[in-house]
Amino acid sequence: GAGVSQSPSNKVTEKGKDVELRCDPISGHTALYWYRQSLGQGLEFLIYFQGNSAPDKSGLPSDRFSAERTGGSVSTLTIQRTQQEDSAVYLCASSLSDVQGGDYGYTFGSGTRLTVV
Amino acid sequence: AQSVSQHNHHVILSEAASLELGCNYSYGGTVNLFWYVQYPGQHLQLLLKYFSGDPLVKGIKGFEAEFIKSKFSFNLRKPSVQWSDTAEYFCAVNYPLNTGGFKTIFGAGTRLFVKA
Protein backbone atom coordinates (compact mmCIF):
# COMPACT_ATOMS: atom_id res chain seq x y z
CA GLY A 1 0.00 0.00 0.00
CA ALA A 2 0.89 3.65 -0.14
CA GLY A 3 1.45 4.00 3.58
CA VAL A 4 1.81 2.04 6.79
CA SER A 5 -1.53 0.63 7.80
CA GLN A 6 -2.42 -0.25 11.37
CA SER A 7 -5.51 -1.96 12.69
CA PRO A 8 -7.60 -1.56 14.65
CA SER A 9 -7.38 2.22 15.01
CA ASN A 10 -9.00 2.04 18.42
CA LYS A 11 -9.34 -0.84 20.83
CA VAL A 12 -11.05 -0.90 24.20
CA THR A 13 -10.49 -4.06 26.16
CA GLU A 14 -11.11 -5.34 29.64
CA LYS A 15 -8.24 -5.86 32.00
CA GLY A 16 -6.93 -9.41 31.71
CA LYS A 17 -7.94 -9.93 28.10
CA ASP A 18 -5.46 -10.53 25.28
CA VAL A 19 -5.21 -8.11 22.33
CA GLU A 20 -3.58 -8.35 18.95
CA LEU A 21 -2.46 -5.28 17.01
CA ARG A 22 -1.63 -5.44 13.34
CA CYS A 23 0.78 -3.50 11.17
CA ASP A 24 1.03 -3.64 7.40
CA PRO A 25 4.20 -1.83 6.30
CA ILE A 26 4.99 -0.16 3.02
CA SER A 27 5.69 -2.75 0.36
CA GLY A 28 9.42 -3.34 0.03
CA HIS A 29 10.35 -1.87 3.40
CA THR A 30 12.48 -4.48 5.11
CA ALA A 31 12.64 -2.86 8.54
CA LEU A 32 9.63 -2.61 10.83
CA TYR A 33 9.42 -1.05 14.26
CA TRP A 34 6.93 -0.92 17.09
CA TYR A 35 6.83 2.02 19.48
CA ARG A 36 4.49 2.97 22.28
CA GLN A 37 3.41 6.56 22.82
CA SER A 38 1.99 7.45 26.20
CA LEU A 39 0.80 10.89 27.22
CA GLY A 40 3.84 12.97 28.08
CA GLN A 41 6.20 10.03 27.66
CA GLY A 42 7.41 10.42 24.10
CA LEU A 43 8.01 7.34 22.00
CA GLU A 44 9.10 4.20 23.78
CA PHE A 45 10.90 1.64 21.61
CA LEU A 46 9.39 -1.85 21.81
CA ILE A 47 10.84 -4.07 19.09
CA TYR A 48 12.51 -3.93 15.69
CA PHE A 49 12.33 -6.39 12.79
CA GLN A 50 14.76 -6.70 9.94
CA GLY A 51 12.95 -9.04 7.59
CA ASN A 52 11.33 -11.66 9.82
CA SER A 53 13.97 -11.62 12.52
CA ALA A 54 14.06 -9.31 15.52
CA PRO A 55 17.61 -8.11 16.25
CA ASP A 56 16.40 -6.02 19.15
CA LYS A 57 13.57 -7.00 21.48
CA SER A 58 14.96 -5.04 24.38
CA GLY A 59 12.07 -2.64 24.59
CA LEU A 60 9.31 -5.14 25.27
CA PRO A 61 8.06 -4.16 28.75
CA SER A 62 7.34 -7.67 30.01
CA ASP A 63 6.83 -11.26 28.90
CA ARG A 64 3.16 -10.41 28.33
CA PHE A 65 4.28 -8.63 25.16
CA SER A 66 5.32 -10.50 22.03
CA ALA A 67 5.57 -9.72 18.35
CA GLU A 68 6.09 -11.56 15.15
CA ARG A 69 6.52 -10.78 11.50
CA THR A 70 5.81 -13.18 8.70
CA GLY A 71 6.79 -13.10 5.05
CA GLY A 72 8.85 -9.99 5.66
CA SER A 73 5.63 -8.01 5.65
CA VAL A 74 2.77 -7.92 8.16
CA SER A 75 3.58 -7.79 11.85
CA THR A 76 1.42 -8.45 14.87
CA LEU A 77 2.01 -7.22 18.39
CA THR A 78 0.26 -9.31 21.02
CA ILE A 79 -0.36 -8.22 24.58
CA GLN A 80 -1.54 -10.96 26.91
CA ARG A 81 -3.47 -10.39 30.14
CA THR A 82 -3.68 -6.65 29.51
CA GLN A 83 -3.21 -4.24 32.38
CA GLN A 84 -4.36 -0.64 32.71
CA GLU A 85 -0.78 0.59 32.34
CA ASP A 86 -0.75 -0.91 28.86
CA SER A 87 -3.11 1.85 27.73
CA ALA A 88 -1.28 3.90 25.11
CA VAL A 89 -1.03 4.53 21.39
CA TYR A 90 0.94 1.76 19.72
CA LEU A 91 2.77 3.00 16.65
CA CYS A 92 4.25 0.99 13.84
CA ALA A 93 6.80 2.34 11.40
CA SER A 94 8.61 0.91 8.43
CA SER A 95 11.79 1.88 6.68
CA LEU A 96 14.04 1.04 3.78
CA SER A 97 16.79 -0.25 5.99
CA ASP A 98 20.31 -0.15 4.71
CA VAL A 99 22.31 -2.24 7.15
CA GLN A 100 25.51 -0.56 6.03
CA GLY A 101 24.32 2.98 6.31
CA GLY A 102 21.57 2.98 8.84
CA ASP A 103 17.93 3.72 8.41
CA TYR A 104 16.64 6.42 6.15
CA GLY A 105 13.83 7.73 8.24
CA TYR A 106 10.57 6.06 9.07
CA THR A 107 7.10 6.18 7.71
CA PHE A 108 4.70 5.88 10.60
CA GLY A 109 1.23 4.46 10.70
CA SER A 110 -1.62 6.27 12.40
CA GLY A 111 -1.37 4.02 15.43
CA THR A 112 -3.71 1.90 17.49
CA ARG A 113 -5.14 3.59 20.56
CA LEU A 114 -5.46 0.90 23.21
CA THR A 115 -7.57 1.54 26.28
CA VAL A 116 -7.66 -1.07 29.02
CA VAL A 117 -10.62 -0.67 31.37
CA ALA B 1 21.64 2.69 27.47
CA GLN B 2 21.70 5.38 24.83
CA SER B 3 19.50 8.41 25.27
CA VAL B 4 18.13 11.47 23.52
CA SER B 5 17.36 14.60 25.50
CA GLN B 6 15.04 17.36 24.42
CA HIS B 7 15.49 20.30 26.70
CA ASN B 8 12.08 21.90 26.49
CA HIS B 9 8.87 19.99 26.99
CA HIS B 10 6.62 22.93 26.20
CA VAL B 11 7.34 26.06 24.17
CA ILE B 12 4.94 28.94 23.54
CA LEU B 13 5.78 31.52 20.89
CA SER B 14 4.02 34.28 19.05
CA GLU B 15 3.81 34.21 15.28
CA ALA B 16 6.96 35.48 13.53
CA ALA B 17 9.14 34.65 16.54
CA SER B 18 12.24 32.56 15.96
CA LEU B 19 12.36 28.97 17.14
CA GLU B 20 15.16 26.80 18.41
CA LEU B 21 14.49 23.40 19.96
CA GLY B 22 17.39 21.67 21.62
CA CYS B 23 18.35 18.02 21.17
CA ASN B 24 21.33 16.17 22.61
CA TYR B 25 22.21 12.51 22.34
CA SER B 26 24.59 10.21 24.14
CA TYR B 27 25.95 7.79 21.52
CA GLY B 28 29.63 8.45 20.85
CA GLY B 29 29.94 6.92 17.39
CA THR B 30 28.54 7.67 13.97
CA VAL B 31 24.84 8.41 14.01
CA ASN B 32 22.01 9.38 11.74
CA LEU B 33 19.81 12.15 13.10
CA PHE B 34 16.19 13.04 12.52
CA TRP B 35 13.47 15.43 13.51
CA TYR B 36 9.87 14.29 13.29
CA VAL B 37 6.73 16.36 13.71
CA GLN B 38 3.26 15.36 14.85
CA TYR B 39 0.53 17.88 14.06
CA PRO B 40 -2.65 17.71 16.16
CA GLY B 41 -4.65 14.64 15.20
CA GLN B 42 -2.12 13.48 12.65
CA HIS B 43 0.56 10.82 12.61
CA LEU B 44 4.29 11.39 12.90
CA GLN B 45 6.00 12.76 9.83
CA LEU B 46 9.66 13.14 8.96
CA LEU B 47 10.71 16.80 9.06
CA LEU B 48 14.39 16.47 8.18
CA LYS B 49 17.34 14.13 8.46
CA TYR B 50 21.12 14.18 8.64
CA PHE B 51 23.36 11.34 7.49
CA SER B 52 26.64 12.96 6.47
CA GLY B 53 28.11 16.00 4.73
CA ASP B 54 26.96 19.55 5.40
CA PRO B 55 26.03 19.68 9.08
CA LEU B 56 23.33 22.25 8.36
CA VAL B 57 20.36 20.44 6.88
CA LYS B 58 17.18 21.94 5.54
CA GLY B 59 13.81 20.30 5.79
CA ILE B 60 10.25 21.00 4.87
CA LYS B 61 8.30 24.13 5.78
CA GLY B 62 11.37 26.29 6.37
CA PHE B 63 12.85 24.19 9.16
CA GLU B 64 16.56 23.53 9.45
CA ALA B 65 18.80 21.72 11.91
CA GLU B 66 22.49 21.90 12.70
CA PHE B 67 24.57 18.90 13.69
CA ILE B 68 27.40 19.83 16.07
CA LYS B 69 29.38 16.66 16.61
CA SER B 70 31.50 18.03 19.44
CA LYS B 71 28.39 18.92 21.39
CA PHE B 72 26.40 15.78 20.47
CA SER B 73 23.64 18.14 19.43
CA PHE B 74 21.14 18.45 16.62
CA ASN B 75 19.06 21.54 17.30
CA LEU B 76 16.03 22.42 15.21
CA ARG B 77 15.48 26.00 14.07
CA LYS B 78 13.03 28.12 12.16
CA PRO B 79 13.52 31.88 11.68
CA SER B 80 9.83 32.81 11.80
CA VAL B 81 7.15 30.46 13.09
CA GLN B 82 3.55 30.36 11.96
CA TRP B 83 0.40 29.34 13.78
CA SER B 84 0.35 26.20 11.63
CA ASP B 85 3.65 25.08 13.21
CA THR B 86 1.78 24.23 16.39
CA ALA B 87 2.69 20.58 16.88
CA GLU B 88 4.84 18.19 18.86
CA TYR B 89 8.42 17.81 17.68
CA PHE B 90 10.56 14.72 18.26
CA CYS B 91 14.29 14.39 17.88
CA ALA B 92 15.54 10.90 16.97
CA VAL B 93 18.94 9.25 16.78
CA ASN B 94 19.78 6.14 14.78
CA TYR B 95 22.85 4.18 15.78
CA PRO B 96 24.33 0.76 15.01
CA LEU B 97 23.66 -2.30 17.11
CA ASN B 98 26.19 -5.03 17.87
CA THR B 99 23.88 -7.40 15.99
CA GLY B 100 24.52 -5.53 12.74
CA GLY B 101 21.22 -3.69 12.58
CA PHE B 102 20.35 -0.19 13.59
CA LYS B 103 18.13 1.21 16.28
CA THR B 104 16.36 4.54 16.50
CA ILE B 105 15.50 6.12 19.80
CA PHE B 106 13.39 9.20 20.29
CA GLY B 107 13.41 12.10 22.66
CA ALA B 108 10.41 12.80 24.85
CA GLY B 109 9.13 15.45 22.48
CA THR B 110 8.59 19.21 22.64
CA ARG B 111 5.10 20.62 22.37
CA LEU B 112 5.14 23.89 20.47
CA PHE B 113 2.19 26.24 20.64
CA VAL B 114 2.23 29.27 18.36
CA LYS B 115 -0.11 32.10 19.27
CA ALA B 116 -1.78 33.78 16.33
Coordinates of C-alpha atoms in Angstrom, one line a residue:
Chain A
G1 CA 0.0 0.0 0.0
A2 CA 0.9 3.7 -0.1
G3 CA 1.4 4.0 3.6
V4 CA 1.8 2.0 6.8
S5 CA -1.5 0.6 7.8
Q6 CA -2.4 -0.3 11.4
S7 CA -5.5 -2.0 12.7
P8 CA -7.6 -1.6 14.7
S9 CA -7.4 2.2 15.0
N10 CA -9.0 2.0 18.4
K11 CA -9.3 -0.8 20.8
V12 CA -11.0 -0.9 24.2
T13 CA -10.5 -4.1 26.2
E14 CA -11.1 -5.3 29.6
K15 CA -8.2 -5.9 32.0
G16 CA -6.9 -9.4 31.7
K17 CA -7.9 -9.9 28.1
D18 CA -5.5 -10.5 25.3
V19 CA -5.2 -8.1 22.3
E20 CA -3.6 -8.3 19.0
L21 CA -2.5 -5.3 17.0
R22 CA -1.6 -5.4 13.3
C23 CA 0.8 -3.5 11.2
D24 CA 1.0 -3.6 7.4
P25 CA 4.2 -1.8 6.3
I26 CA 5.0 -0.2 3.0
S27 CA 5.7 -2.7 0.4
G28 CA 9.4 -3.3 0.0
H29 CA 10.4 -1.9 3.4
T30 CA 12.5 -4.5 5.1
A31 CA 12.6 -2.9 8.5
L32 CA 9.6 -2.6 10.8
Y33 CA 9.4 -1.0 14.3
W34 CA 6.9 -0.9 17.1
Y35 CA 6.8 2.0 19.5
R36 CA 4.5 3.0 22.3
Q37 CA 3.4 6.6 22.8
S38 CA 2.0 7.4 26.2
L39 CA 0.8 10.9 27.2
G40 CA 3.8 13.0 28.1
Q41 CA 6.2 10.0 27.7
G42 CA 7.4 10.4 24.1
L43 CA 8.0 7.3 22.0
E44 CA 9.1 4.2 23.8
F45 CA 10.9 1.6 21.6
L46 CA 9.4 -1.8 21.8
I47 CA 10.8 -4.1 19.1
Y48 CA 12.5 -3.9 15.7
F49 CA 12.3 -6.4 12.8
Q50 CA 14.8 -6.7 9.9
G51 CA 12.9 -9.0 7.6
N52 CA 11.3 -11.7 9.8
S53 CA 14.0 -11.6 12.5
A54 CA 14.1 -9.3 15.5
P55 CA 17.6 -8.1 16.3
D56 CA 16.4 -6.0 19.1
K57 CA 13.6 -7.0 21.5
S58 CA 15.0 -5.0 24.4
G59 CA 12.1 -2.6 24.6
L60 CA 9.3 -5.1 25.3
P61 CA 8.1 -4.2 28.8
S62 CA 7.3 -7.7 30.0
D63 CA 6.8 -11.3 28.9
R64 CA 3.2 -10.4 28.3
F65 CA 4.3 -8.6 25.2
S66 CA 5.3 -10.5 22.0
A67 CA 5.6 -9.7 18.3
E68 CA 6.1 -11.6 15.2
R69 CA 6.5 -10.8 11.5
T70 CA 5.8 -13.2 8.7
G71 CA 6.8 -13.1 5.1
G72 CA 8.8 -10.0 5.7
S73 CA 5.6 -8.0 5.7
V74 CA 2.8 -7.9 8.2
S75 CA 3.6 -7.8 11.8
T76 CA 1.4 -8.4 14.9
L77 CA 2.0 -7.2 18.4
T78 CA 0.3 -9.3 21.0
I79 CA -0.4 -8.2 24.6
Q80 CA -1.5 -11.0 26.9
R81 CA -3.5 -10.4 30.1
T82 CA -3.7 -6.6 29.5
Q83 CA -3.2 -4.2 32.4
Q84 CA -4.4 -0.6 32.7
E85 CA -0.8 0.6 32.3
D86 CA -0.7 -0.9 28.9
S87 CA -3.1 1.9 27.7
A88 CA -1.3 3.9 25.1
V89 CA -1.0 4.5 21.4
Y90 CA 0.9 1.8 19.7
L91 CA 2.8 3.0 16.7
C92 CA 4.2 1.0 13.8
A93 CA 6.8 2.3 11.4
S94 CA 8.6 0.9 8.4
S95 CA 11.8 1.9 6.7
L96 CA 14.0 1.0 3.8
S97 CA 16.8 -0.2 6.0
D98 CA 20.3 -0.1 4.7
V99 CA 22.3 -2.2 7.1
Q100 CA 25.5 -0.6 6.0
G101 CA 24.3 3.0 6.3
G102 CA 21.6 3.0 8.8
D103 CA 17.9 3.7 8.4
Y104 CA 16.6 6.4 6.1
G105 CA 13.8 7.7 8.2
Y106 CA 10.6 6.1 9.1
T107 CA 7.1 6.2 7.7
F108 CA 4.7 5.9 10.6
G109 CA 1.2 4.5 10.7
S110 CA -1.6 6.3 12.4
G111 CA -1.4 4.0 15.4
T112 CA -3.7 1.9 17.5
R113 CA -5.1 3.6 20.6
L114 CA -5.5 0.9 23.2
T115 CA -7.6 1.5 26.3
V116 CA -7.7 -1.1 29.0
V117 CA -10.6 -0.7 31.4
Chain B
A1 CA 21.6 2.7 27.5
Q2 CA 21.7 5.4 24.8
S3 CA 19.5 8.4 25.3
V4 CA 18.1 11.5 23.5
S5 CA 17.4 14.6 25.5
Q6 CA 15.0 17.4 24.4
H7 CA 15.5 20.3 26.7
N8 CA 12.1 21.9 26.5
H9 CA 8.9 20.0 27.0
H10 CA 6.6 22.9 26.2
V11 CA 7.3 26.1 24.2
I12 CA 4.9 28.9 23.5
L13 CA 5.8 31.5 20.9
S14 CA 4.0 34.3 19.0
E15 CA 3.8 34.2 15.3
A16 CA 7.0 35.5 13.5
A17 CA 9.1 34.6 16.5
S18 CA 12.2 32.6 16.0
L19 CA 12.4 29.0 17.1
E20 CA 15.2 26.8 18.4
L21 CA 14.5 23.4 20.0
G22 CA 17.4 21.7 21.6
C23 CA 18.4 18.0 21.2
N24 CA 21.3 16.2 22.6
Y25 CA 22.2 12.5 22.3
S26 CA 24.6 10.2 24.1
Y27 CA 25.9 7.8 21.5
G28 CA 29.6 8.5 20.8
G29 CA 29.9 6.9 17.4
T30 CA 28.5 7.7 14.0
V31 CA 24.8 8.4 14.0
N32 CA 22.0 9.4 11.7
L33 CA 19.8 12.2 13.1
F34 CA 16.2 13.0 12.5
W35 CA 13.5 15.4 13.5
Y36 CA 9.9 14.3 13.3
V37 CA 6.7 16.4 13.7
Q38 CA 3.3 15.4 14.8
Y39 CA 0.5 17.9 14.1
P40 CA -2.7 17.7 16.2
G41 CA -4.6 14.6 15.2
Q42 CA -2.1 13.5 12.7
H43 CA 0.6 10.8 12.6
L44 CA 4.3 11.4 12.9
Q45 CA 6.0 12.8 9.8
L46 CA 9.7 13.1 9.0
L47 CA 10.7 16.8 9.1
L48 CA 14.4 16.5 8.2
K49 CA 17.3 14.1 8.5
Y50 CA 21.1 14.2 8.6
F51 CA 23.4 11.3 7.5
S52 CA 26.6 13.0 6.5
G53 CA 28.1 16.0 4.7
D54 CA 27.0 19.5 5.4
P55 CA 26.0 19.7 9.1
L56 CA 23.3 22.2 8.4
V57 CA 20.4 20.4 6.9
K58 CA 17.2 21.9 5.5
G59 CA 13.8 20.3 5.8
I60 CA 10.3 21.0 4.9
K61 CA 8.3 24.1 5.8
G62 CA 11.4 26.3 6.4
F63 CA 12.9 24.2 9.2
E64 CA 16.6 23.5 9.4
A65 CA 18.8 21.7 11.9
E66 CA 22.5 21.9 12.7
F67 CA 24.6 18.9 13.7
I68 CA 27.4 19.8 16.1
K69 CA 29.4 16.7 16.6
S70 CA 31.5 18.0 19.4
K71 CA 28.4 18.9 21.4
F72 CA 26.4 15.8 20.5
S73 CA 23.6 18.1 19.4
F74 CA 21.1 18.4 16.6
N75 CA 19.1 21.5 17.3
L76 CA 16.0 22.4 15.2
R77 CA 15.5 26.0 14.1
K78 CA 13.0 28.1 12.2
P79 CA 13.5 31.9 11.7
S80 CA 9.8 32.8 11.8
V81 CA 7.2 30.5 13.1
Q82 CA 3.5 30.4 12.0
W83 CA 0.4 29.3 13.8
S84 CA 0.4 26.2 11.6
D85 CA 3.6 25.1 13.2
T86 CA 1.8 24.2 16.4
A87 CA 2.7 20.6 16.9
E88 CA 4.8 18.2 18.9
Y89 CA 8.4 17.8 17.7
F90 CA 10.6 14.7 18.3
C91 CA 14.3 14.4 17.9
A92 CA 15.5 10.9 17.0
V93 CA 18.9 9.3 16.8
N94 CA 19.8 6.1 14.8
Y95 CA 22.9 4.2 15.8
P96 CA 24.3 0.8 15.0
L97 CA 23.7 -2.3 17.1
N98 CA 26.2 -5.0 17.9
T99 CA 23.9 -7.4 16.0
G100 CA 24.5 -5.5 12.7
G101 CA 21.2 -3.7 12.6
F102 CA 20.3 -0.2 13.6
K103 CA 18.1 1.2 16.3
T104 CA 16.4 4.5 16.5
I105 CA 15.5 6.1 19.8
F106 CA 13.4 9.2 20.3
G107 CA 13.4 12.1 22.7
A108 CA 10.4 12.8 24.9
G109 CA 9.1 15.5 22.5
T110 CA 8.6 19.2 22.6
R111 CA 5.1 20.6 22.4
L112 CA 5.1 23.9 20.5
F113 CA 2.2 26.2 20.6
V114 CA 2.2 29.3 18.4
K115 CA -0.1 32.1 19.3
A116 CA -1.8 33.8 16.3

